[in-house]
Every structure is written in C-alpha cells, then in structure tokens.
Amino acid sequence: MPIAGLARAALAAGKAALPAPDLRVAAGMMPRLNGQMVAGAVIPLGTAALLALIAPQFVWDIKLGDRPILTLWAGMTIASAIFTLWVWLVSRANHDAQPTRWTVAIILGVGLIARALILPTTPILEDDFYRYQWDGAVTAAGQNPYRYPPARFVTAPAIEGLLAATGVKPTPPPPGYQALAKAGRSTLLRVNNPHVATIYPPLAQLGFAAGHTLTPWRLTGWRIVVLGAELLTVALLIGALRAGGLPMIWSAVYWWHPLALKELTNSAHMDALLLPFLAGTLWAVLAQRTRLIALAVAGAAAVKLWPLVILPALLRRTRGAVVLGVAAAMGAMVLIAPQLAALSADAGLSRYAADWERNALAFPALVALISPFASDPAAIVRLVVAAVIIGWVVQCWRRDATAPADRIRAAATAVLLLILLSPTGYPWYVLWLAPFAVLQPRLPVLVVMAAATGYYFDFWAQIQDEPDRWRWIAPLLSAGPAWLALAVERYRKTRP
C-alpha cells in the first residue's frame, strides 16, 4: 500500500539523524529524561488501568443506568487535563531535537503496555464496531456493502418497528447474503441505525474485511488492524519529527494520549485507519515531497472524504502543485467510486450528511439563530459551515506560505474549524488533530483533545428523569474550552 511506502521513506529519512547511543551522553541525560518520562508515563498507564477496571461494567446486557458513566467521565477528564498540562510544559522545555534512542524506546514501550492492558476489554459506551463487523463480512464475501442496509437481513420486534417508522420494507435476504445473515444475526441485532446503509468509504471497507478475515464475527481481528494502523501512525510521526528537527518526546502527544487509548484501543473506532495517511501527509510536507502529499491525501479521502478539503492549504501555489492537487482529487474519486456509484437520497452517506446531529455546540446555536427566517435552517447552516472552511483553505492557498510549518498550521486550523462547527461532535473525530498536535502542540488543539471527554457526560444525561435539562452540558464541556483557547490564541497573535 502507498502508506507503507511512506512509512519506510519517513523512517529511512530520519535514521541517519538519530545517532547511536552514547553512554556518556545517556548517563547525563537520563535523570532529567526519567523525571519527564515517569511523570508522563503515569498518565497513559493510569488511564489504561481505569479503562480495564471499569470496562466489565459496560457489557451489552447491563442497562445504561447501571454503568459507571460518571466514573468514566471524571476519570477521563482528569487524565486528559493532566496530560494536556504535561504536554504544554514539555513542549516549552528546551529539548534536544535528537536525544538518545531511549526517548523513542520509552515512549513506544509505555504506549504498548497501556494498549496491551486495554486490548482485551469491552468497548465502553460504543457499538460502532458491530457495523464494522457486518460491513467487513459483506466485503470479505465479495458483496457490495453500500447496496443494502443491515436491517434488511434480520427480523426482531425492535428492528421491524424501526423499519416501519422509516419506511423501509423488510424483505428476505437477497441471493448471496443468506449465509451471512444467518451467521451474523447476533451482530446484526446490535448494529446502530440498521435502517441506513454504510457510510464508510472503500479503503475503510478493506480494513473491516481484513479484521473479519482474521477473526470472523469477533472483535479481536479488527483490533489487530487498528493496532497496526496506530503503530504505522506513530512510526510516521517519528519520521515527521525527525524531518522537522523536532523533539522526539513530542511523539507521546499522540501515543500516550488518554483519548487515543479510549477511542482507538478500547472502542476500536475506524478513524485509526485515517491517521497513518494524515501522519504521512505531514511528513511529506516537512520533507517537501509534494507528490507524496497528494498521494497520502488521496488515500486519506478513501477512508474519510474530508481530507481533500485541506489539500490546497498543504500545497504551494505553483502550477505543478495544482496539477498534483487535481490528480489527488481524481485519484480519490477513483478510490471511492464504488461508494459514489451507490449514492442516492437514501444512501448512508447522504443521510449522514443531511440529518446527523450529536454533541455539537456551535451548529445548533446557529440553527436556532436563523430558524425564524428559514424553512430549513439546518441545511443553510451546513452550507455556511462548508463555505467558512473552504474559504479559510482558499485564503491560505492564496497566501502561498513557503514554510512547511505554516502550511501545517493552516491545515490544522481548517480541521479544528471542521470539528468545532460540525453538527457531530464525537470525541474520535477530535483525534484527526492528533498528528497535527504532535508536530505543533498549539493550545486550541491540545484543549479540544482534552475537552472531548465531555461527550461521555451526555450518556449520564440520557438516563435522568428530564434529560433535556442536562443535554446542553456535554456540548459545552466538549467545545466551549476549545473556542475559548482559540480566542486566546487569536488575541495573543494580534496583540501589539
């Protein structure tokens, strides 16, 4: 795969820059290094212990009200806040860009230990992986995952009621799906929004199929795929740090982050497949490999569509870069052609783009603001959000920043705006910023990653007698601090 080539190139480019261990230097550095590492390492290991301890109380059959939701929210919030403070202090310390090999070894080792503790645990407050399992089984069987919604293949009172409410008629499984429907019945009964066909692009489907091939109808295989993607991500980020002459300790910003441990290792979100492409893109920017930028972004768009939007911010305003940008867009269209061929008003991607709203702060506020003046305010706000993000990217492209760091910063701001203005504020979406945070630990980016744990509070609100009284708190906790941090950063930048 192209991204594997990116990883090899990134690590090869930085190998010469990392000297062989000098025991005299190491001896002098280890006390300071140990102090920093021990302080930081306690956080991912403590997070892993917390998740492993409470995960058994989140199995499917336990009612939501009987699960320790507030413990999860408080524990993850405290861990993320302390980790953010640690990152902020470490990023402002005077570090050698290329210290001994102990730095990388300790960071990788601690992160792997934390993940090993979490891998066997029950996914907490999460069921998206059931969709991945069904999609993977369909794809591995050579069928089209975009053609039918999962609810077509199973009968149960709840699903039949959902089908009736949404206007989908239950029908027998089409030819080629009967065996899948029988083998995957328990999975089908747990797929969320089963009346909607899959929204995930083709490259993600290949990842799901790989997980199914490893362990059919079990989560273990998919978790192996996720772990492989995470390892590739951190390898590319280490290569990017070397290419940019940045401290290796910054790789912990991703590899040790409590949010990554919860949403990728425990909850097994498919966004892990996107991160290697984003990390490879940033390495290519720092290494000034324009063709690889276009290639990596095209691959990213085959996992999630949005990276195409930020491509102009990452490229120079030259004729060659424009040609490569167009080629990347065309390549992405080829990669997602199977999904585009199945696109319709009822397709999963169409329904998601038009209807989905969850844990957002700015979006519903804007909808409420224009509701008296529009018949479909949500659609108008979606267009406004798209215009704001595209406008920012176009403005950055017209500025034609020559420094790679400036282009990375511009792209990170676009992703930050996408997350804060989106109608869906899921914490795993916030991890799109993790590769950017490793290379540029900016306050707004670090804060939004820390505050994303506010999402878990919404599950507690759902079980209250009057949930609507509490539902505004989770979006405020998730996005409010990030907006404040963005305002502080802007004020400092414009202050005389």
JSON list of N, CA and C in Angstrom, two decimals, residues 279-344:
[
{"chain": "A", "resi": 279, "resn": "ALA", "atom": "N", "xyz": [-0.67, 11.37, 9.09]},
{"chain": "A", "resi": 279, "resn": "ALA", "atom": "CA", "xyz": [0.72, 11.47, 9.54]},
{"chain": "A", "resi": 279, "resn": "ALA", "atom": "C", "xyz": [1.68, 11.43, 8.35]},
{"chain": "A", "resi": 280, "resn": "GLY", "atom": "N", "xyz": [1.39, 10.58, 7.37]},
{"chain": "A", "resi": 280, "resn": "GLY", "atom": "CA", "xyz": [2.22, 10.53, 6.18]},
{"chain": "A", "resi": 280, "resn": "GLY", "atom": "C", "xyz": [2.17, 11.81, 5.38]},
{"chain": "A", "resi": 281, "resn": "THR", "atom": "N", "xyz": [1.00, 12.43, 5.34]},
{"chain": "A", "resi": 281, "resn": "THR", "atom": "CA", "xyz": [0.87, 13.72, 4.67]},
{"chain": "A", "resi": 281, "resn": "THR", "atom": "C", "xyz": [1.76, 14.77, 5.32]},
{"chain": "A", "resi": 282, "resn": "LEU", "atom": "N", "xyz": [1.74, 14.84, 6.63]},
{"chain": "A", "resi": 282, "resn": "LEU", "atom": "CA", "xyz": [2.52, 15.85, 7.34]},
{"chain": "A", "resi": 282, "resn": "LEU", "atom": "C", "xyz": [4.02, 15.58, 7.21]},
{"chain": "A", "resi": 283, "resn": "TRP", "atom": "N", "xyz": [4.40, 14.30, 7.24]},
{"chain": "A", "resi": 283, "resn": "TRP", "atom": "CA", "xyz": [5.82, 14.01, 6.99]},
{"chain": "A", "resi": 283, "resn": "TRP", "atom": "C", "xyz": [6.22, 14.48, 5.60]},
{"chain": "A", "resi": 284, "resn": "ALA", "atom": "N", "xyz": [5.37, 14.22, 4.61]},
{"chain": "A", "resi": 284, "resn": "ALA", "atom": "CA", "xyz": [5.69, 14.62, 3.24]},
{"chain": "A", "resi": 284, "resn": "ALA", "atom": "C", "xyz": [5.80, 16.14, 3.11]},
{"chain": "A", "resi": 285, "resn": "VAL", "atom": "N", "xyz": [4.97, 16.88, 3.86]},
{"chain": "A", "resi": 285, "resn": "VAL", "atom": "CA", "xyz": [5.06, 18.34, 3.85]},
{"chain": "A", "resi": 285, "resn": "VAL", "atom": "C", "xyz": [6.41, 18.79, 4.40]},
{"chain": "A", "resi": 286, "resn": "LEU", "atom": "N", "xyz": [6.80, 18.23, 5.54]},
{"chain": "A", "resi": 286, "resn": "LEU", "atom": "CA", "xyz": [8.07, 18.62, 6.16]},
{"chain": "A", "resi": 286, "resn": "LEU", "atom": "C", "xyz": [9.27, 18.19, 5.31]},
{"chain": "A", "resi": 287, "resn": "ALA", "atom": "N", "xyz": [9.14, 17.05, 4.64]},
{"chain": "A", "resi": 287, "resn": "ALA", "atom": "CA", "xyz": [10.22, 16.57, 3.78]},
{"chain": "A", "resi": 287, "resn": "ALA", "atom": "C", "xyz": [10.17, 17.20, 2.40]},
{"chain": "A", "resi": 288, "resn": "GLN", "atom": "N", "xyz": [9.14, 18.04, 2.16]},
{"chain": "A", "resi": 288, "resn": "GLN", "atom": "CA", "xyz": [8.96, 18.73, 0.88]},
{"chain": "A", "resi": 288, "resn": "GLN", "atom": "C", "xyz": [8.88, 17.74, -0.28]},
{"chain": "A", "resi": 289, "resn": "ARG", "atom": "N", "xyz": [8.04, 16.72, -0.07]},
{"chain": "A", "resi": 289, "resn": "ARG", "atom": "CA", "xyz": [7.78, 15.70, -1.09]},
{"chain": "A", "resi": 289, "resn": "ARG", "atom": "C", "xyz": [6.35, 15.90, -1.59]},
{"chain": "A", "resi": 290, "resn": "THR", "atom": "N", "xyz": [6.19, 16.79, -2.55]},
{"chain": "A", "resi": 290, "resn": "THR", "atom": "CA", "xyz": [4.85, 17.21, -2.97]},
{"chain": "A", "resi": 290, "resn": "THR", "atom": "C", "xyz": [4.03, 16.06, -3.53]},
{"chain": "A", "resi": 291, "resn": "ARG", "atom": "N", "xyz": [4.65, 15.19, -4.30]},
{"chain": "A", "resi": 291, "resn": "ARG", "atom": "CA", "xyz": [3.90, 14.07, -4.87]},
{"chain": "A", "resi": 291, "resn": "ARG", "atom": "C", "xyz": [3.35, 13.16, -3.79]},
{"chain": "A", "resi": 292, "resn": "LEU", "atom": "N", "xyz": [4.14, 12.95, -2.75]},
{"chain": "A", "resi": 292, "resn": "LEU", "atom": "CA", "xyz": [3.67, 12.11, -1.66]},
{"chain": "A", "resi": 292, "resn": "LEU", "atom": "C", "xyz": [2.56, 12.77, -0.86]},
{"chain": "A", "resi": 293, "resn": "ILE", "atom": "N", "xyz": [2.57, 14.10, -0.79]},
{"chain": "A", "resi": 293, "resn": "ILE", "atom": "CA", "xyz": [1.44, 14.81, -0.16]},
{"chain": "A", "resi": 293, "resn": "ILE", "atom": "C", "xyz": [0.15, 14.46, -0.87]},
{"chain": "A", "resi": 294, "resn": "ALA", "atom": "N", "xyz": [0.16, 14.59, -2.19]},
{"chain": "A", "resi": 294, "resn": "ALA", "atom": "CA", "xyz": [-1.04, 14.31, -2.98]},
{"chain": "A", "resi": 294, "resn": "ALA", "atom": "C", "xyz": [-1.45, 12.85, -2.84]},
{"chain": "A", "resi": 295, "resn": "LEU", "atom": "N", "xyz": [-0.48, 11.94, -2.85]},
{"chain": "A", "resi": 295, "resn": "LEU", "atom": "CA", "xyz": [-0.78, 10.51, -2.74]},
{"chain": "A", "resi": 295, "resn": "LEU", "atom": "C", "xyz": [-1.40, 10.18, -1.39]},
{"chain": "A", "resi": 296, "resn": "ALA", "atom": "N", "xyz": [-0.82, 10.73, -0.32]},
{"chain": "A", "resi": 296, "resn": "ALA", "atom": "CA", "xyz": [-1.33, 10.44, 1.02]},
{"chain": "A", "resi": 296, "resn": "ALA", "atom": "C", "xyz": [-2.72, 11.02, 1.23]},
{"chain": "A", "resi": 297, "resn": "VAL", "atom": "N", "xyz": [-2.97, 12.22, 0.73]},
{"chain": "A", "resi": 297, "resn": "VAL", "atom": "CA", "xyz": [-4.30, 12.82, 0.88]},
{"chain": "A", "resi": 297, "resn": "VAL", "atom": "C", "xyz": [-5.34, 12.03, 0.09]},
{"chain": "A", "resi": 298, "resn": "ALA", "atom": "N", "xyz": [-4.98, 11.56, -1.09]},
{"chain": "A", "resi": 298, "resn": "ALA", "atom": "CA", "xyz": [-5.91, 10.72, -1.86]},
{"chain": "A", "resi": 298, "resn": "ALA", "atom": "C", "xyz": [-6.26, 9.46, -1.08]},
{"chain": "A", "resi": 299, "resn": "GLY", "atom": "N", "xyz": [-5.26, 8.84, -0.45]},
{"chain": "A", "resi": 299, "resn": "GLY", "atom": "CA", "xyz": [-5.54, 7.67, 0.37]},
{"chain": "A", "resi": 299, "resn": "GLY", "atom": "C", "xyz": [-6.40, 8.00, 1.57]},
{"chain": "A", "resi": 300, "resn": "ALA", "atom": "N", "xyz": [-6.13, 9.15, 2.20]},
{"chain": "A", "resi": 300, "resn": "ALA", "atom": "CA", "xyz": [-6.94, 9.57, 3.35]},
{"chain": "A", "resi": 300, "resn": "ALA", "atom": "C", "xyz": [-8.40, 9.75, 2.96]},
{"chain": "A", "resi": 301, "resn": "ALA", "atom": "N", "xyz": [-8.63, 10.30, 1.77]},
{"chain": "A", "resi": 301, "resn": "ALA", "atom": "CA", "xyz": [-10.00, 10.54, 1.32]},
{"chain": "A", "resi": 301, "resn": "ALA", "atom": "C", "xyz": [-10.74, 9.24, 1.05]},
{"chain": "A", "resi": 302, "resn": "ALA", "atom": "N", "xyz": [-10.01, 8.15, 0.82]},
{"chain": "A", "resi": 302, "resn": "ALA", "atom": "CA", "xyz": [-10.64, 6.84, 0.64]},
{"chain": "A", "resi": 302, "resn": "ALA", "atom": "C", "xyz": [-11.00, 6.19, 1.96]},
{"chain": "A", "resi": 303, "resn": "VAL", "atom": "N", "xyz": [-10.60, 6.82, 3.07]},
{"chain": "A", "resi": 303, "resn": "VAL", "atom": "CA", "xyz": [-11.00, 6.37, 4.41]},
{"chain": "A", "resi": 303, "resn": "VAL", "atom": "C", "xyz": [-12.07, 7.30, 4.97]},
{"chain": "A", "resi": 304, "resn": "LYS", "atom": "N", "xyz": [-11.84, 8.60, 4.86]},
{"chain": "A", "resi": 304, "resn": "LYS", "atom": "CA", "xyz": [-12.80, 9.66, 5.19]},
{"chain": "A", "resi": 304, "resn": "LYS", "atom": "C", "xyz": [-12.69, 10.71, 4.09]},
{"chain": "A", "resi": 305, "resn": "LEU", "atom": "N", "xyz": [-13.79, 11.26, 3.66]},
{"chain": "A", "resi": 305, "resn": "LEU", "atom": "CA", "xyz": [-13.76, 12.12, 2.48]},
{"chain": "A", "resi": 305, "resn": "LEU", "atom": "C", "xyz": [-13.14, 13.49, 2.74]},
{"chain": "A", "resi": 306, "resn": "TRP", "atom": "N", "xyz": [-13.22, 14.01, 3.95]},
{"chain": "A", "resi": 306, "resn": "TRP", "atom": "CA", "xyz": [-12.89, 15.41, 4.22]},
{"chain": "A", "resi": 306, "resn": "TRP", "atom": "C", "xyz": [-11.45, 15.82, 3.96]},
{"chain": "A", "resi": 307, "resn": "PRO", "atom": "N", "xyz": [-10.42, 14.94, 4.03]},
{"chain": "A", "resi": 307, "resn": "PRO", "atom": "CA", "xyz": [-9.05, 15.44, 3.82]},
{"chain": "A", "resi": 307, "resn": "PRO", "atom": "C", "xyz": [-8.82, 16.14, 2.49]},
{"chain": "A", "resi": 308, "resn": "LEU", "atom": "N", "xyz": [-9.63, 15.84, 1.48]},
{"chain": "A", "resi": 308, "resn": "LEU", "atom": "CA", "xyz": [-9.48, 16.55, 0.21]},
{"chain": "A", "resi": 308, "resn": "LEU", "atom": "C", "xyz": [-9.66, 18.05, 0.39]},
{"chain": "A", "resi": 309, "resn": "VAL", "atom": "N", "xyz": [-10.48, 18.45, 1.35]},
{"chain": "A", "resi": 309, "resn": "VAL", "atom": "CA", "xyz": [-10.77, 19.87, 1.55]},
{"chain": "A", "resi": 309, "resn": "VAL", "atom": "C", "xyz": [-9.53, 20.63, 1.99]},
{"chain": "A", "resi": 310, "resn": "ILE", "atom": "N", "xyz": [-8.66, 20.00, 2.78]},
{"chain": "A", "resi": 310, "resn": "ILE", "atom": "CA", "xyz": [-7.50, 20.72, 3.32]},
{"chain": "A", "resi": 310, "resn": "ILE", "atom": "C", "xyz": [-6.28, 20.64, 2.40]},
{"chain": "A", "resi": 311, "resn": "LEU", "atom": "N", "xyz": [-6.37, 19.88, 1.32]},
{"chain": "A", "resi": 311, "resn": "LEU", "atom": "CA", "xyz": [-5.21, 19.70, 0.45]},
{"chain": "A", "resi": 311, "resn": "LEU", "atom": "C", "xyz": [-4.63, 21.02, -0.07]},
{"chain": "A", "resi": 312, "resn": "PRO", "atom": "N", "xyz": [-5.46, 21.98, -0.53]},
{"chain": "A", "resi": 312, "resn": "PRO", "atom": "CA", "xyz": [-4.86, 23.23, -1.02]},
{"chain": "A", "resi": 312, "resn": "PRO", "atom": "C", "xyz": [-4.04, 23.97, 0.03]},
{"chain": "A", "resi": 313, "resn": "ALA", "atom": "N", "xyz": [-4.42, 23.86, 1.29]},
{"chain": "A", "resi": 313, "resn": "ALA", "atom": "CA", "xyz": [-3.66, 24.54, 2.34]},
{"chain": "A", "resi": 313, "resn": "ALA", "atom": "C", "xyz": [-2.27, 23.93, 2.54]},
{"chain": "A", "resi": 314, "resn": "LEU", "atom": "N", "xyz": [-2.10, 22.69, 2.11]},
{"chain": "A", "resi": 314, "resn": "LEU", "atom": "CA", "xyz": [-0.83, 21.99, 2.29]},
{"chain": "A", "resi": 314, "resn": "LEU", "atom": "C", "xyz": [0.10, 22.13, 1.10]},
{"chain": "A", "resi": 315, "resn": "LEU", "atom": "N", "xyz": [-0.41, 22.62, -0.02]},
{"chain": "A", "resi": 315, "resn": "LEU", "atom": "CA", "xyz": [0.37, 22.71, -1.25]},
{"chain": "A", "resi": 315, "resn": "LEU", "atom": "C", "xyz": [0.80, 24.15, -1.53]},
{"chain": "A", "resi": 316, "resn": "ARG", "atom": "N", "xyz": [1.93, 24.30, -2.19]},
{"chain": "A", "resi": 316, "resn": "ARG", "atom": "CA", "xyz": [2.35, 25.60, -2.67]},
{"chain": "A", "resi": 316, "resn": "ARG", "atom": "C", "xyz": [1.48, 26.01, -3.86]},
{"chain": "A", "resi": 317, "resn": "ARG", "atom": "N", "xyz": [1.41, 27.32, -4.10]},
{"chain": "A", "resi": 317, "resn": "ARG", "atom": "CA", "xyz": [0.60, 27.81, -5.22]},
{"chain": "A", "resi": 317, "resn": "ARG", "atom": "C", "xyz": [1.47, 27.85, -6.48]},
{"chain": "A", "resi": 318, "resn": "THR", "atom": "N", "xyz": [1.79, 26.67, -6.99]},
{"chain": "A", "resi": 318, "resn": "THR", "atom": "CA", "xyz": [2.57, 26.54, -8.21]},
{"chain": "A", "resi": 318, "resn": "THR", "atom": "C", "xyz": [1.78, 25.70, -9.21]},
{"chain": "A", "resi": 319, "resn": "ARG", "atom": "N", "xyz": [2.17, 25.77, -10.46]},
{"chain": "A", "resi": 319, "resn": "ARG", "atom": "CA", "xyz": [1.46, 25.00, -11.48]},
{"chain": "A", "resi": 319, "resn": "ARG", "atom": "C", "xyz": [1.57, 23.51, -11.21]},
{"chain": "A", "resi": 320, "resn": "GLY", "atom": "N", "xyz": [2.78, 23.07, -10.83]},
{"chain": "A", "resi": 320, "resn": "GLY", "atom": "CA", "xyz": [2.96, 21.65, -10.55]},
{"chain": "A", "resi": 320, "resn": "GLY", "atom": "C", "xyz": [2.11, 21.18, -9.39]},
{"chain": "A", "resi": 321, "resn": "ALA", "atom": "N", "xyz": [2.02, 22.01, -8.34]},
{"chain": "A", "resi": 321, "resn": "ALA", "atom": "CA", "xyz": [1.21, 21.64, -7.19]},
{"chain": "A", "resi": 321, "resn": "ALA", "atom": "C", "xyz": [-0.26, 21.58, -7.54]},
{"chain": "A", "resi": 322, "resn": "VAL", "atom": "N", "xyz": [-0.72, 22.49, -8.38]},
{"chain": "A", "resi": 322, "resn": "VAL", "atom": "CA", "xyz": [-2.11, 22.47, -8.81]},
{"chain": "A", "resi": 322, "resn": "VAL", "atom": "C", "xyz": [-2.41, 21.19, -9.58]},
{"chain": "A", "resi": 323, "resn": "VAL", "atom": "N", "xyz": [-1.50, 20.81, -10.46]},
{"chain": "A", "resi": 323, "resn": "VAL", "atom": "CA", "xyz": [-1.69, 19.57, -11.23]},
{"chain": "A", "resi": 323, "resn": "VAL", "atom": "C", "xyz": [-1.76, 18.37, -10.29]},
{"chain": "A", "resi": 324, "resn": "LEU", "atom": "N", "xyz": [-0.87, 18.34, -9.31]},
{"chain": "A", "resi": 324, "resn": "LEU", "atom": "CA", "xyz": [-0.87, 17.23, -8.36]},
{"chain": "A", "resi": 324, "resn": "LEU", "atom": "C", "xyz": [-2.14, 17.24, -7.50]},
{"chain": "A", "resi": 325, "resn": "GLY", "atom": "N", "xyz": [-2.61, 18.43, -7.14]},
{"chain": "A", "resi": 325, "resn": "GLY", "atom": "CA", "xyz": [-3.84, 18.52, -6.37]},
{"chain": "A", "resi": 325, "resn": "GLY", "atom": "C", "xyz": [-5.03, 17.97, -7.14]},
{"chain": "A", "resi": 326, "resn": "VAL", "atom": "N", "xyz": [-5.11, 18.32, -8.41]},
{"chain": "A", "resi": 326, "resn": "VAL", "atom": "CA", "xyz": [-6.18, 17.79, -9.27]},
{"chain": "A", "resi": 326, "resn": "VAL", "atom": "C", "xyz": [-6.04, 16.28, -9.41]},
{"chain": "A", "resi": 327, "resn": "ALA", "atom": "N", "xyz": [-4.81, 15.81, -9.57]},
{"chain": "A", "resi": 327, "resn": "ALA", "atom": "CA", "xyz": [-4.57, 14.38, -9.69]},
{"chain": "A", "resi": 327, "resn": "ALA", "atom": "C", "xyz": [-4.98, 13.65, -8.41]},
{"chain": "A", "resi": 328, "resn": "ALA", "atom": "N", "xyz": [-4.69, 14.26, -7.26]},
{"chain": "A", "resi": 328, "resn": "ALA", "atom": "CA", "xyz": [-5.08, 13.65, -5.98]},
{"chain": "A", "resi": 328, "resn": "ALA", "atom": "C", "xyz": [-6.60, 13.56, -5.87]},
{"chain": "A", "resi": 329, "resn": "ALA", "atom": "N", "xyz": [-7.29, 14.63, -6.27]},
{"chain": "A", "resi": 329, "resn": "ALA", "atom": "CA", "xyz": [-8.75, 14.61, -6.22]},
{"chain": "A", "resi": 329, "resn": "ALA", "atom": "C", "xyz": [-9.31, 13.54, -7.15]},
{"chain": "A", "resi": 330, "resn": "MET", "atom": "N", "xyz": [-8.74, 13.43, -8.34]},
{"chain": "A", "resi": 330, "resn": "MET", "atom": "CA", "xyz": [-9.20, 12.42, -9.29]},
{"chain": "A", "resi": 330, "resn": "MET", "atom": "C", "xyz": [-8.90, 11.01, -8.77]},
{"chain": "A", "resi": 331, "resn": "GLY", "atom": "N", "xyz": [-7.71, 10.85, -8.17]},
{"chain": "A", "resi": 331, "resn": "GLY", "atom": "CA", "xyz": [-7.38, 9.55, -7.60]},
{"chain": "A", "resi": 331, "resn": "GLY", "atom": "C", "xyz": [-8.32, 9.16, -6.49]},
{"chain": "A", "resi": 332, "resn": "ALA", "atom": "N", "xyz": [-8.67, 10.14, -5.65]},
{"chain": "A", "resi": 332, "resn": "ALA", "atom": "CA", "xyz": [-9.61, 9.87, -4.57]},
{"chain": "A", "resi": 332, "resn": "ALA", "atom": "C", "xyz": [-10.98, 9.48, -5.12]},
{"chain": "A", "resi": 333, "resn": "MET", "atom": "N", "xyz": [-11.41, 10.14, -6.19]},
{"chain": "A", "resi": 333, "resn": "MET", "atom": "CA", "xyz": [-12.69, 9.80, -6.80]},
{"chain": "A", "resi": 333, "resn": "MET", "atom": "C", "xyz": [-12.69, 8.37, -7.33]},
{"chain": "A", "resi": 334, "resn": "VAL", "atom": "N", "xyz": [-11.56, 7.96, -7.88]},
{"chain": "A", "resi": 334, "resn": "VAL", "atom": "CA", "xyz": [-11.45, 6.57, -8.36]},
{"chain": "A", "resi": 334, "resn": "VAL", "atom": "C", "xyz": [-11.54, 5.61, -7.18]},
{"chain": "A", "resi": 335, "resn": "LEU", "atom": "N", "xyz": [-10.85, 5.93, -6.09]},
{"chain": "A", "resi": 335, "resn": "LEU", "atom": "CA", "xyz": [-10.84, 5.05, -4.93]},
{"chain": "A", "resi": 335, "resn": "LEU", "atom": "C", "xyz": [-12.22, 4.92, -4.28]},
{"chain": "A", "resi": 336, "resn": "ILE", "atom": "N", "xyz": [-13.00, 5.99, -4.31]},
{"chain": "A", "resi": 336, "resn": "ILE", "atom": "CA", "xyz": [-14.33, 5.95, -3.68]},
{"chain": "A", "resi": 336, "resn": "ILE", "atom": "C", "xyz": [-15.44, 5.72, -4.69]},
{"chain": "A", "resi": 337, "resn": "ALA", "atom": "N", "xyz": [-15.07, 5.35, -5.92]},
{"chain": "A", "resi": 337, "resn": "ALA", "atom": "CA", "xyz": [-16.07, 5.14, -6.97]},
{"chain": "A", "resi": 337, "resn": "ALA", "atom": "C", "xyz": [-17.17, 4.16, -6.58]},
{"chain": "A", "resi": 338, "resn": "PRO", "atom": "N", "xyz": [-16.86, 3.03, -5.92]},
{"chain": "A", "resi": 338, "resn": "PRO", "atom": "CA", "xyz": [-17.95, 2.13, -5.53]},
{"chain": "A", "resi": 338, "resn": "PRO", "atom": "C", "xyz": [-18.99, 2.79, -4.63]},
{"chain": "A", "resi": 339, "resn": "GLN", "atom": "N", "xyz": [-18.54, 3.67, -3.75]},
{"chain": "A", "resi": 339, "resn": "GLN", "atom": "CA", "xyz": [-19.48, 4.37, -2.88]},
{"chain": "A", "resi": 339, "resn": "GLN", "atom": "C", "xyz": [-20.28, 5.40, -3.65]},
{"chain": "A", "resi": 340, "resn": "LEU", "atom": "N", "xyz": [-19.62, 6.12, -4.54]},
{"chain": "A", "resi": 340, "resn": "LEU", "atom": "CA", "xyz": [-20.31, 7.12, -5.35]},
{"chain": "A", "resi": 340, "resn": "LEU", "atom": "C", "xyz": [-21.34, 6.48, -6.26]},
{"chain": "A", "resi": 341, "resn": "ALA", "atom": "N", "xyz": [-21.04, 5.28, -6.76]},
{"chain": "A", "resi": 341, "resn": "ALA", "atom": "CA", "xyz": [-21.97, 4.59, -7.66]},
{"chain": "A", "resi": 341, "resn": "ALA", "atom": "C", "xyz": [-23.27, 4.23, -6.95]},
{"chain": "A", "resi": 342, "resn": "ALA", "atom": "N", "xyz": [-23.19, 4.03, -5.63]},
{"chain": "A", "resi": 342, "resn": "ALA", "atom": "CA", "xyz": [-24.39, 3.67, -4.87]},
{"chain": "A", "resi": 342, "resn": "ALA", "atom": "C", "xyz": [-25.06, 4.87, -4.23]},
{"chain": "A", "resi": 343, "resn": "LEU", "atom": "N", "xyz": [-24.58, 6.08, -4.52]},
{"chain": "A", "resi": 343, "resn": "LEU", "atom": "CA", "xyz": [-25.09, 7.27, -3.87]},
{"chain": "A", "resi": 343, "resn": "LEU", "atom": "C", "xyz": [-26.52, 7.57, -4.32]},
{"chain": "A", "resi": 344, "resn": "SER", "atom": "N", "xyz": [-27.37, 7.84, -3.34]},
{"chain": "A", "resi": 344, "resn": "SER", "atom": "CA", "xyz": [-28.76, 8.22, -3.60]},
{"chain": "A", "resi": 344, "resn": "SER", "atom": "C", "xyz": [-29.26, 8.99, -2.38]}
]
